[in-house]
Coordinates of C-alpha atoms in Angstrom, one line a residue:
Chain A
M24 CA 0.1 0.0 -0.1
Q25 CA 1.4 3.8 -0.4
I26 CA 0.1 6.5 1.6
V27 CA 0.5 10.1 1.1
D28 CA 3.0 11.8 3.6
P29 CA 1.0 14.1 5.3
T30 CA 4.0 16.1 6.8
A31 CA 5.4 18.9 5.7
E32 CA 8.8 16.7 4.3
L33 CA 10.9 19.2 5.7
D34 CA 14.6 18.1 6.1
V35 CA 15.7 18.4 9.3
A36 CA 17.9 20.7 9.7
V37 CA 21.2 20.2 10.4
R38 CA 22.8 22.5 12.4
T39 CA 26.1 23.4 14.7
L40 CA 26.9 24.3 18.0
A41 CA 28.3 28.0 17.8
P42 CA 32.3 28.2 17.5
R43 CA 33.1 27.6 21.9
S44 CA 36.2 30.2 22.2
G45 CA 37.3 28.8 25.5
E46 CA 37.0 31.5 27.6
L47 CA 34.2 34.3 29.1
R48 CA 35.0 37.8 27.5
G49 CA 32.8 39.6 26.4
T50 CA 28.5 40.6 26.5
V51 CA 26.2 37.7 28.0
G52 CA 22.5 38.9 27.5
L53 CA 19.6 37.8 29.2
L54 CA 16.7 37.5 27.3
D55 CA 13.8 37.9 29.3
I56 CA 10.8 36.7 27.6
N57 CA 8.6 38.2 30.0
K58 CA 6.5 35.5 32.3
P59 CA 5.4 37.0 35.8
R60 CA 9.1 36.8 38.0
G61 CA 10.9 35.6 34.4
N62 CA 12.4 39.1 36.1
V63 CA 13.5 38.5 39.6
F64 CA 15.4 35.3 38.1
I65 CA 17.4 37.8 35.3
D66 CA 18.1 39.9 38.6
H67 CA 19.5 37.0 40.4
L68 CA 21.6 36.2 37.3
E69 CA 22.4 39.2 36.8
R70 CA 24.3 40.0 40.2
L71 CA 25.9 36.5 40.2
I72 CA 27.7 36.9 37.1
H73 CA 28.6 40.4 38.0
D74 CA 29.9 38.8 40.6
R75 CA 31.5 35.2 39.6
I76 CA 32.4 36.7 36.5
P77 CA 33.5 40.6 36.8
S78 CA 34.6 40.1 32.9
L79 CA 31.5 39.6 31.2
E80 CA 29.1 42.4 29.9
V81 CA 25.8 42.5 30.9
R82 CA 22.8 43.7 28.3
R83 CA 18.9 42.8 28.9
Y84 CA 17.3 42.5 26.4
S85 CA 13.5 41.3 26.9
K86 CA 10.2 39.8 24.4
P87 CA 7.4 42.4 23.5
F88 CA 5.1 39.3 25.3
F89 CA 5.6 35.8 26.1
T90 CA 3.4 34.5 23.6
R91 CA 5.0 35.8 20.7
V92 CA 8.1 34.2 19.3
A93 CA 10.8 37.3 19.7
P94 CA 11.3 39.5 16.4
P95 CA 13.1 38.4 14.5
D96 CA 15.4 42.2 14.8
L97 CA 15.5 41.5 18.6
R98 CA 17.5 38.5 17.7
K99 CA 19.6 40.8 14.9
Q100 CA 19.9 42.7 17.9
I101 CA 21.2 40.2 20.2
L102 CA 23.2 38.8 17.5
E103 CA 25.1 41.4 16.8
E104 CA 26.0 43.1 20.5
C105 CA 26.4 39.8 22.5
Q106 CA 28.9 36.7 22.4
F107 CA 26.4 34.7 24.8
V108 CA 22.6 34.7 25.5
I109 CA 20.6 33.3 28.4
E110 CA 17.0 33.2 28.0
A111 CA 14.5 32.6 30.4
M112 CA 11.6 30.9 30.0
A113 CA 8.1 29.7 31.7
D114 CA 6.5 30.6 35.6
Chain B
M23 CA -13.6 10.0 -26.0
I24 CA -10.9 11.8 -28.2
P25 CA -9.0 9.9 -30.2
P26 CA -5.7 8.3 -28.7
E27 CA -2.3 9.5 -30.0
P28 CA -0.4 7.3 -31.1
F29 CA 1.3 5.1 -28.3
E30 CA 2.5 2.0 -27.3
L31 CA 1.3 -1.0 -26.0
P32 CA 2.1 -4.8 -25.2
D33 CA 1.2 -7.3 -27.7
D34 CA 0.0 -10.8 -25.2
V35 CA 3.1 -11.9 -25.2
G36 CA 4.7 -9.2 -24.4
K37 CA 5.8 -7.6 -28.0
I38 CA 5.5 -3.9 -27.7
H39 CA 4.1 -2.1 -30.9
A40 CA 3.1 1.2 -31.7
A41 CA -0.8 2.5 -32.9
P42 CA -2.0 3.4 -35.1
A43 CA 0.4 2.8 -37.2
D44 CA 1.9 4.7 -40.9
R45 CA -0.9 3.0 -42.8
P46 CA -4.8 2.8 -42.3
T47 CA -5.7 2.3 -38.5
F48 CA -8.6 0.4 -37.3
L49 CA -9.1 0.1 -33.6
V50 CA -11.3 -1.6 -30.9
F51 CA -11.0 -0.6 -27.2
V52 CA -13.1 -3.9 -26.1
K53 CA -13.8 -6.3 -22.1
E54 CA -14.6 -9.5 -21.9
D55 CA -17.1 -9.7 -20.1
C56 CA -19.0 -6.7 -21.8
A57 CA -21.9 -8.0 -24.5
T58 CA -21.6 -5.6 -27.0
C59 CA -17.9 -5.8 -27.1
N60 CA -18.8 -9.4 -27.9
L61 CA -21.0 -8.3 -30.8
V62 CA -19.1 -6.4 -32.3
L63 CA -15.5 -8.4 -32.2
P64 CA -16.7 -11.3 -34.7
M65 CA -17.3 -8.3 -37.1
V66 CA -14.2 -7.1 -36.4
Q67 CA -12.6 -10.1 -37.2
V68 CA -14.0 -10.1 -40.4
L69 CA -12.6 -6.6 -41.4
H70 CA -9.3 -7.2 -40.6
Q71 CA -9.8 -11.3 -42.8
A72 CA -10.8 -8.9 -45.4
T73 CA -8.6 -5.6 -45.4
G74 CA -5.9 -6.8 -43.4
E75 CA -3.2 -6.4 -46.5
T76 CA -3.8 -2.6 -45.9
V77 CA -6.0 -1.9 -43.2
D78 CA -3.8 -2.7 -39.4
V79 CA -7.0 -4.0 -37.4
T80 CA -6.7 -3.7 -33.1
V81 CA -7.9 -4.8 -30.7
V82 CA -7.1 -3.0 -27.3
S83 CA -8.2 -4.9 -24.9
Q84 CA -8.9 -3.4 -21.6
V85 CA -8.0 -6.7 -19.4
G86 CA -4.6 -8.0 -20.3
S87 CA -6.2 -11.2 -18.6
D88 CA -9.0 -11.4 -21.8
I89 CA -6.6 -11.6 -24.6
P90 CA -6.7 -15.4 -24.4
I91 CA -10.5 -15.9 -24.0
L92 CA -11.2 -13.2 -26.5
R93 CA -9.4 -14.6 -28.8
D94 CA -10.4 -18.1 -28.6
R95 CA -14.5 -17.4 -28.2
H96 CA -13.8 -15.0 -31.7
D97 CA -11.1 -16.9 -33.3
L98 CA -9.6 -13.9 -32.9
T99 CA -6.5 -13.4 -35.3
M100 CA -5.6 -9.8 -35.4
L101 CA -2.9 -8.3 -33.3
I102 CA -5.1 -7.7 -29.8
L103 CA -2.7 -4.9 -27.5
D104 CA -2.5 -5.0 -23.4
D105 CA -3.8 -1.9 -22.0
S106 CA -3.6 -3.6 -18.6
E107 CA -2.4 -0.4 -16.8
L108 CA -5.8 1.6 -19.0
D109 CA -3.0 4.6 -19.6
V110 CA -4.1 5.1 -23.5
S111 CA -7.4 4.0 -21.7
Y112 CA -6.8 6.9 -19.7
D113 CA -5.7 9.0 -22.6
A114 CA -8.5 8.6 -24.4
A115 CA -11.1 9.8 -21.7
L116 CA -12.9 6.6 -22.9
E117 CA -16.4 5.9 -20.7
T118 CA -18.2 3.5 -22.8
V119 CA -16.6 -0.1 -24.5
P120 CA -16.5 -1.2 -27.0
S121 CA -15.0 2.2 -28.9
A122 CA -13.9 2.3 -32.0
F123 CA -11.7 4.4 -34.0
L124 CA -10.4 4.7 -37.7
F125 CA -7.1 6.4 -38.7
D126 CA -5.6 7.4 -41.9
E127 CA -2.5 6.6 -42.8
T128 CA -1.1 10.0 -42.0
G129 CA -2.6 9.3 -38.6
E130 CA -5.5 11.7 -38.5
C131 CA -8.4 9.9 -36.8
V132 CA -11.7 10.0 -39.9
A133 CA -14.2 8.3 -37.9
Q134 CA -14.9 6.3 -34.5
T135 CA -18.2 5.2 -32.4
Y136 CA -18.7 3.7 -29.5
G137 CA -21.5 1.4 -28.1
F138 CA -22.9 0.0 -30.8
L139 CA -25.0 2.0 -32.6
K140 CA -25.5 -0.2 -36.5
S141 CA -25.6 3.2 -38.6
E142 CA -22.9 4.4 -37.6
W143 CA -21.0 1.1 -37.3
M144 CA -22.5 0.7 -41.4
E145 CA -20.7 3.8 -42.3
L146 CA -17.4 2.7 -39.9
I147 CA -16.9 -0.2 -41.4
S148 CA -17.4 1.5 -44.6
A149 CA -15.2 3.9 -44.8
A150 CA -12.8 1.1 -43.5
E151 CA -12.8 -0.5 -46.3
Q152 CA -12.4 2.7 -48.9
L153 CA -9.4 3.1 -47.2
G154 CA -8.4 -0.2 -47.3
G155 CA -9.5 -0.6 -50.7
T156 CA -11.7 -3.1 -50.6
D157 CA -14.5 -4.5 -51.7
A158 CA -17.9 -3.8 -49.5
I159 CA -17.3 -6.8 -46.7
P160 CA -20.0 -9.2 -46.8
L161 CA -21.7 -8.9 -42.9
D162 CA -24.7 -9.6 -41.4
W163 CA -26.1 -6.4 -41.0
D164 CA -29.9 -7.5 -40.8
N165 CA -28.9 -9.8 -38.2
L166 CA -27.9 -7.4 -35.7
P167 CA -29.6 -4.8 -33.2
A168 CA -30.1 -1.5 -34.5
L169 CA -28.9 0.1 -30.5
K170 CA -27.1 -2.2 -28.3
P171 CA -25.7 0.2 -25.4
G172 CA -22.2 -0.9 -24.3
C173 CA -21.0 -1.7 -20.9
G174 CA -18.6 1.0 -19.1
A175 CA -15.0 1.1 -19.9
K176 CA -12.3 0.1 -16.8
N177 CA -11.0 3.1 -16.6
V178 CA -13.9 4.8 -14.7
E179 CA -14.9 1.7 -12.9
P180 CA -14.8 3.1 -8.9
G181 CA -12.2 2.2 -7.2
I182 CA -9.8 2.2 -10.8
L183 CA -11.1 5.4 -11.5
E184 CA -10.0 7.4 -8.7
R185 CA -6.0 5.1 -8.4
L186 CA -5.9 5.8 -12.5
E187 CA -6.5 10.1 -11.7
A188 CA -4.7 10.5 -8.8
R189 CA -1.7 8.5 -10.5
R190 CA -2.0 10.9 -13.9
S191 CA -3.7 13.6 -12.8
G192 CA -0.8 15.5 -11.2
K193 CA -3.5 16.6 -8.5
I194 CA -1.4 14.3 -6.1
Q195 CA 2.7 15.5 -5.8
G196 CA 2.9 15.0 -2.4
H197 CA 5.5 12.1 -1.7
L198 CA 4.6 8.8 -1.6
I199 CA 5.3 6.1 1.4
E200 CA 5.6 2.7 0.3
I201 CA 4.2 1.0 3.5
P202 CA 5.7 -3.3 2.8
T203 CA 3.5 -5.8 2.2
G204 CA 2.7 -7.6 6.0
V205 CA 2.9 -4.4 8.2
D206 CA -0.1 -3.2 9.2
V207 CA -1.0 0.2 8.5
H208 CA -2.1 1.4 11.8
E209 CA 0.7 0.3 13.6
F210 CA 2.7 1.6 10.6
L211 CA 0.7 5.0 10.8
F212 CA 1.1 5.2 14.7
E213 CA 4.4 4.8 14.9
L214 CA 4.8 7.0 11.7
G215 CA 4.1 10.0 14.7
V216 CA 1.2 11.4 12.7
T217 CA -1.4 10.4 14.1
D218 CA -3.2 12.0 17.1
G219 CA -3.7 9.0 19.4
L220 CA -6.4 7.2 17.3
P221 CA -6.0 5.4 14.8
V222 CA -6.5 7.6 11.5
V223 CA -7.4 6.4 7.9
P224 CA -4.8 5.3 5.8
P225 CA -4.4 8.8 2.8
T226 CA -3.9 6.3 -0.2
P227 CA -3.6 8.6 -3.1
E228 CA -6.5 7.8 -4.8
L229 CA -8.7 8.8 -1.7
V230 CA -6.6 12.0 -1.1
W231 CA -8.2 12.3 -5.0
S232 CA -11.1 11.5 -3.8
M233 CA -11.1 14.3 -0.9
L234 CA -9.6 16.9 -4.1
Q235 CA -12.7 16.8 -5.6
G236 CA -14.2 18.3 -2.8
T237 CA -13.1 21.3 -3.4
Q238 CA -12.4 23.3 -6.6
R239 CA -9.1 24.6 -5.7
D240 CA -6.0 23.2 -7.5
S241 CA -4.4 21.0 -5.1
Q242 CA -1.0 22.4 -4.7
E243 CA -2.0 25.6 -4.4
I244 CA -0.5 27.2 -0.6
V245 CA -3.4 27.5 1.2
A246 CA -1.6 29.2 4.4
N247 CA 2.0 28.5 6.6
V248 CA 1.8 27.2 9.7
A249 CA 3.5 27.8 12.8
T250 CA 5.3 26.5 14.6
S251 CA 7.6 25.3 11.6
R252 CA 5.9 27.9 8.7
A253 CA 5.7 25.0 6.5
A254 CA 3.6 25.6 3.6
C255 CA 0.4 24.0 4.0
T256 CA -0.9 22.9 0.2
V257 CA -5.0 21.9 -0.6
E258 CA -3.4 18.2 -0.6
K259 CA -1.4 18.1 2.9
A260 CA -4.6 19.4 3.8
A261 CA -6.8 16.6 1.6
V262 CA -4.7 13.9 3.4
N263 CA -4.9 14.8 6.4
A264 CA -8.5 15.2 5.9
V265 CA -8.7 11.1 5.0
M266 CA -6.6 10.9 7.9
A267 CA -9.0 12.7 10.0
G268 CA -12.7 10.8 8.5
A269 CA -13.1 13.6 7.1
R270 CA -16.2 13.5 4.4
P271 CA -14.7 15.3 0.7
E272 CA -17.5 18.4 1.2
F273 CA -16.1 19.2 4.6
L274 CA -13.0 20.3 2.6
P275 CA -13.7 23.9 2.2
V276 CA -15.2 24.3 5.6
I277 CA -11.6 22.8 6.2
L278 CA -9.6 25.1 4.4
A279 CA -11.6 27.4 5.1
G280 CA -10.1 26.9 9.7
L281 CA -6.6 26.2 7.7
E282 CA -6.6 29.8 7.4
A283 CA -8.3 31.3 9.9
V284 CA -6.1 29.4 12.7
T285 CA -3.3 30.5 10.5
V286 CA -4.4 34.4 10.7
E287 CA -0.3 35.9 12.4
D288 CA -3.4 38.0 15.1
F289 CA -4.8 34.2 16.2
N290 CA -1.3 33.8 17.5
L291 CA -1.3 30.1 16.5
H292 CA 2.2 29.9 17.8
G293 CA 1.6 31.1 21.0
I294 CA -1.4 28.6 21.0
V295 CA 0.4 25.0 20.4
C296 CA 3.4 26.0 22.5
T297 CA 1.7 27.2 25.9
L298 CA 1.8 26.0 28.9
G299 CA -2.1 26.5 29.3
A300 CA -5.1 24.1 28.3
Q301 CA -6.1 26.2 25.5
A302 CA -6.7 25.1 21.7
P303 CA -8.1 25.8 18.6
V304 CA -12.1 25.9 19.3
Y305 CA -14.0 26.5 15.8
V306 CA -17.1 27.4 15.5
V307 CA -19.3 27.0 11.7
N308 CA -22.4 29.7 10.3
G309 CA -24.2 29.8 7.8
P310 CA -25.7 27.0 4.8
I311 CA -22.7 25.1 4.8
R312 CA -23.5 23.7 8.3
N313 CA -26.7 21.8 6.3
V314 CA -25.2 20.8 3.9
I315 CA -22.6 19.2 5.3
G316 CA -24.6 17.0 7.7
M317 CA -23.3 18.7 11.2
N318 CA -25.1 19.3 14.6
G319 CA -25.7 22.0 16.3
G320 CA -28.3 20.2 18.6
I321 CA -28.4 17.8 20.8
N322 CA -24.8 16.3 22.3
V323 CA -23.2 18.9 19.5
L324 CA -20.5 18.9 21.5
G325 CA -19.9 15.5 21.6
Q326 CA -19.5 13.0 19.7
G327 CA -21.4 11.2 16.7
N328 CA -21.5 14.1 14.5
R329 CA -19.3 12.9 11.5
A330 CA -18.7 16.4 10.6
N331 CA -18.1 18.1 13.9
A332 CA -15.6 15.2 14.4
A333 CA -13.9 15.2 11.7
I334 CA -13.6 18.8 10.3
G335 CA -12.4 19.7 14.2
R336 CA -9.8 16.5 13.6
S337 CA -8.3 17.6 9.7
L338 CA -7.1 21.1 11.4
Q339 CA -5.5 19.5 14.4
L340 CA -3.3 17.1 12.0
I341 CA -2.6 19.4 10.2
V342 CA -1.1 21.7 12.6
R343 CA 0.7 19.0 14.2
N344 CA 1.9 17.1 10.7
V345 CA 2.6 20.3 8.6
G346 CA 3.3 22.6 11.3
G347 CA 4.6 20.7 14.2
G348 CA 4.0 20.2 18.0
K349 CA 3.8 17.3 19.1
P350 CA 4.1 16.4 22.9
G351 CA 6.3 17.6 25.2
D352 CA 8.3 18.8 21.3
E353 CA 6.9 22.3 21.5
D354 CA 2.9 21.7 23.2
R355 CA 4.4 21.8 26.5
A356 CA 0.9 21.7 27.7
A357 CA 0.4 20.9 31.3
F358 CA -3.0 19.1 30.8
G359 CA -4.4 20.1 27.3
G360 CA -7.3 19.3 27.1
P361 CA -9.8 16.7 25.5
H362 CA -10.6 19.4 23.1
K363 CA -7.2 19.3 21.7
Y364 CA -8.8 15.9 20.0
T365 CA -11.3 18.0 17.7
C366 CA -13.9 20.7 18.7
C367 CA -15.6 22.2 15.8
F368 CA -19.3 22.5 15.6
P369 CA -22.1 24.7 14.6
E370 CA -24.2 27.6 16.1
N371 CA -27.6 26.3 16.1
E372 CA -29.0 29.3 14.6
E373 CA -32.3 28.5 13.7
A374 CA -32.6 28.7 17.3
S375 CA -31.0 31.9 18.2
P376 CA -33.9 34.4 19.1
W377 CA -30.1 36.9 17.4
P378 CA -28.6 37.7 14.9
P379 CA -25.7 34.6 14.5
L380 CA -22.3 35.3 15.3
H381 CA -21.2 35.3 11.3
V382 CA -23.8 38.4 10.4
E383 CA -22.7 39.7 14.2
R384 CA -18.7 40.5 12.3
G385 CA -20.0 42.2 9.0
F386 CA -21.6 38.8 7.0
D387 CA -24.7 37.9 4.9
A388 CA -26.6 35.0 7.1
D389 CA -26.5 33.3 3.3
Q390 CA -22.3 33.2 3.7
S391 CA -20.9 30.7 5.4
T392 CA -18.3 30.9 7.5
V393 CA -15.2 29.5 10.1
T394 CA -14.7 31.1 13.8
V395 CA -11.1 30.0 15.1
F396 CA -11.0 31.0 19.0
P397 CA -8.2 30.0 21.2
L398 CA -10.2 28.5 24.7
E399 CA -10.4 26.1 27.6
A400 CA -12.4 23.5 27.3
P401 CA -15.6 24.4 28.4
R402 CA -17.1 24.1 31.5
A403 CA -21.5 23.3 31.9
I404 CA -23.7 26.5 34.0
L405 CA -27.1 24.9 34.8
D406 CA -29.6 27.4 35.7
Q407 CA -33.3 25.3 35.5
Y408 CA -35.1 28.1 37.0
S409 CA -34.1 31.3 36.3
T410 CA -36.9 33.0 34.5
A411 CA -36.0 35.9 34.0
A412 CA -32.5 37.2 32.2
E413 CA -31.3 40.1 34.8
Q414 CA -32.4 36.1 37.0
L415 CA -29.2 33.4 34.9
A416 CA -27.6 36.7 33.7
N417 CA -26.3 36.5 37.4
N418 CA -26.1 33.0 38.0
I419 CA -23.5 33.0 34.1
A420 CA -21.5 36.1 35.8
W421 CA -20.6 33.8 38.9
S422 CA -19.2 31.4 36.8
L423 CA -17.3 33.9 34.6
T424 CA -15.7 35.7 37.2
S425 CA -13.7 31.8 38.0
V426 CA -12.2 31.2 34.6
T427 CA -8.4 30.4 34.8
N428 CA -8.8 31.7 38.3
S429 CA -10.8 34.0 40.2
R430 CA -8.8 36.7 40.4
M431 CA -7.5 36.8 36.0
F432 CA -9.8 40.3 35.5
N433 CA -9.3 42.5 32.8
Y434 CA -9.8 39.4 30.5
G435 CA -9.5 38.7 27.0
E436 CA -12.3 36.7 24.7
L437 CA -13.4 33.8 26.3
L438 CA -17.2 32.2 24.5
L439 CA -20.2 31.6 26.0
A440 CA -22.2 29.2 24.2
L441 CA -26.0 29.9 25.1
S442 CA -28.6 27.2 24.9
P443 CA -31.7 27.8 23.0
Q444 CA -33.3 27.4 26.3
H445 CA -31.2 29.4 28.5
A446 CA -31.7 32.3 24.9
G447 CA -34.6 32.5 25.0
V448 CA -35.8 33.2 28.6
I449 CA -32.9 36.4 28.1
A450 CA -34.6 37.7 25.3
N451 CA -38.0 36.9 26.5
S452 CA -36.8 40.1 28.4
G453 CA -36.4 41.7 25.7
W454 CA -32.8 41.3 26.0
S455 CA -30.1 41.4 23.0
K456 CA -26.8 39.7 23.0
D457 CA -25.4 43.0 23.8
D458 CA -26.9 43.9 27.0
L459 CA -26.2 40.3 28.1
R460 CA -22.4 41.8 27.7
S461 CA -23.3 45.1 29.2
Y462 CA -24.8 43.1 32.1
L463 CA -20.9 41.3 32.6
V464 CA -18.9 43.7 32.3
E465 CA -20.8 45.4 35.4
A466 CA -22.0 42.6 37.3
T467 CA -18.2 40.8 37.5
K468 CA -17.4 43.7 38.8
K469 CA -15.5 43.5 42.2
P470 CA -12.7 45.9 44.2
L471 CA -9.2 45.8 43.0
S472 CA -8.8 44.8 46.3
T473 CA -9.9 41.5 46.9
L474 CA -8.5 40.4 43.6
L475 CA -4.3 40.4 44.8
A476 CA -2.4 37.8 46.0
D477 CA -2.4 37.9 49.7
R478 CA -2.3 35.1 52.6
Q479 CA -5.8 33.5 51.1
C480 CA -4.1 32.9 47.8
G481 CA -0.9 33.9 46.1
E482 CA -2.5 34.4 43.1
G483 CA -3.5 38.2 41.8
M484 CA -3.5 40.6 40.0
D485 CA 0.0 42.1 41.6
K486 CA 1.2 45.3 39.8
H487 CA 4.8 43.9 39.9
R488 CA 4.0 40.1 38.7
Y489 CA 3.7 41.2 35.3
P490 CA 5.6 43.9 34.4
M491 CA 5.3 43.9 30.8
I492 CA 1.5 45.6 31.7
D493 CA 2.5 48.9 31.6
R494 CA 3.5 48.5 28.6
V495 CA 1.2 46.0 26.9
V496 CA -1.3 47.3 28.2
G497 CA -1.4 50.0 29.6
E498 CA -1.6 51.4 32.4
P499 CA -3.1 48.7 34.8
P500 CA -5.1 49.8 38.4
D501 CA -4.2 50.3 41.2
D502 CA -6.1 52.3 43.2
P503 CA -7.8 50.1 45.6
D504 CA -11.6 51.0 45.8
Q505 CA -11.0 51.1 42.1
L506 CA -14.2 48.4 40.4
V507 CA -12.1 45.9 38.0
S508 CA -14.8 44.2 35.7
K509 CA -14.2 39.9 34.4
L510 CA -14.0 41.5 31.1
S511 CA -12.1 43.5 29.6
S512 CA -14.6 44.9 27.2
K513 CA -18.0 43.3 26.7
E514 CA -16.1 42.6 22.9
M515 CA -14.4 40.5 25.1
L516 CA -17.7 38.1 25.1
N517 CA -18.6 36.6 22.1
I518 CA -21.4 34.4 22.7
V519 CA -24.1 31.9 20.3
V520 CA -26.1 30.2 21.0
T521 CA -26.0 26.0 20.1
G522 CA -27.3 22.8 21.4
G523 CA -30.9 20.4 22.3
D524 CA -33.8 23.0 22.3
A525 CA -34.5 21.9 26.0
S526 CA -31.3 22.2 27.9
P527 CA -31.1 23.6 31.0
F528 CA -26.9 24.3 30.7
S529 CA -25.7 26.8 28.8
M530 CA -21.0 26.1 27.8
L531 CA -18.7 28.4 29.1
F532 CA -15.6 28.5 27.4
G533 CA -12.9 30.0 29.3
G534 CA -9.7 32.4 26.8
W535 CA -6.5 32.4 27.1
G536 CA -5.7 35.4 30.8
F537 CA -6.0 38.7 31.2
F538 CA -6.8 41.1 27.5
V539 CA -3.1 41.9 26.2
P540 CA -4.3 44.2 22.6
L541 CA -2.6 43.4 19.6
P542 CA 0.1 42.6 18.0
A543 CA 1.2 40.6 20.8
G544 CA -2.4 39.5 22.0
N545 CA -4.0 36.7 19.5
R546 CA -8.3 37.6 18.7
S547 CA -10.4 34.9 16.8
V548 CA -10.1 35.2 13.2
T549 CA -13.6 34.2 10.9
V550 CA -12.9 33.4 7.2
E551 CA -15.2 32.6 4.8
V552 CA -16.4 29.6 3.0
V553 CA -15.9 29.3 -0.4
T554 CA -16.9 26.6 -1.9

């Protein structure tokens, strides 16, 4: 029996990890998706980074709202301004 | 039927022959079990014996295994070709056998007929005689009937037609998956990961072709890009999933309209697929299409038993999951989800409603058919057997309304109230419109902000600091503890339809997706017209 494929028939994208520099230097972006108390978690992360990894500069970002994917412009901005990113998700 | 273009077919021993030949050619397509074919074949044999030097007389059998039977039965000596694949018959658009064609030496068709009309066969034979330069062939025309209808050609028999069309029409262009012989097709589909946990109808090419007959839209037309992958969904892909869901071809226009609606950016399908919450797309159908395709808007409207209700909702769920993505545990992170994620599609019971239906409220004409999609929780019942005035029943509705999602989540976004005809009658008999009910519920659900804040009794609440985005997205939140806040951010947030059985002291309230968030960050229900 033959059946017609019900899926989008997309090729699975093969992605490799971004190269690791081996050192924590540069700028880390902290992306808040804006779920309740995500900012509390991000604030704590920022304090820990300042205390333990003073070589890292921290930049804060947030999505307009948690139910929508991050806008392309925001993703592009983070890519241009940071070498690392941490995203705080969920509640 | 149309004269076949030059073709090649094997004979009964597998040798390939081209037809029409480079000289006059008489072709007749037959089936062994056709009485009219058996009527004309002796005459064709006589023609072959009389003109065989100058005219290629060729029989084309639509069933290869018929050839030796026909040779033996009628002592046939001419070339007989095997069109068991039915490609030549399909290209000639045959509907009847016998179908006969006479080609001259240039390959032009100069005469044709089908079935047996004596006058036409006399002309056909006469034309063959002229092309062959022979004298009149002695045939016993007097003992032949004036008319004998032919039989249905093999290529248009039910089951065979669909297989041929699926293979030859070009409508099916999706990847074909071969299920090995001996493998249980349903287990295969489960393992392929394309079901919703229940068995699906195997989407064979012929079933998909049959489903595509339900729309005039081109099978390769892209209907929408579907979250979360944003992959394009063609009419064909929608039809494949509709077959799996158990839909009928006449449901397809409604399914396509639902797909267009749920993929509108304002609806935010991506968010609904990925939410931790219990929301799912819920589809409401309005207009004449409801009755044309046999939807149920009466007793057990939200339950099982009606094919259209069940299959339309299920088709849309399968399309979203199989084309867009969103398997539980992958993109779908719902803690609970809900039974309405299998299927949730129902019509408004417009005939039982005292008010204009949903689609007319939204600017469509009553005789247009539409699909509206909402992002909703599973419904909960509101029982009221004794209220006889609108205000009494509205108060009961208000009490349920305040507890939607949680009892301190006010300034709420869109919800859906499905009133039973009985309850709609109670409201309307007091002279209230839907809008009167909405306005009343805005007021009736107001509470002081101080009662909606987190405290020792409950950690939930509309505390400003808990929602840092509120002021940026929603606007300045209320902060005066004595300020009255309504459950509904505005009366427009409460969508009202009438549906269900006539005698029902129950109405159903569907919660939405939390507090109101304006577009583009938020989400909205969407209505799309059904195009048949």
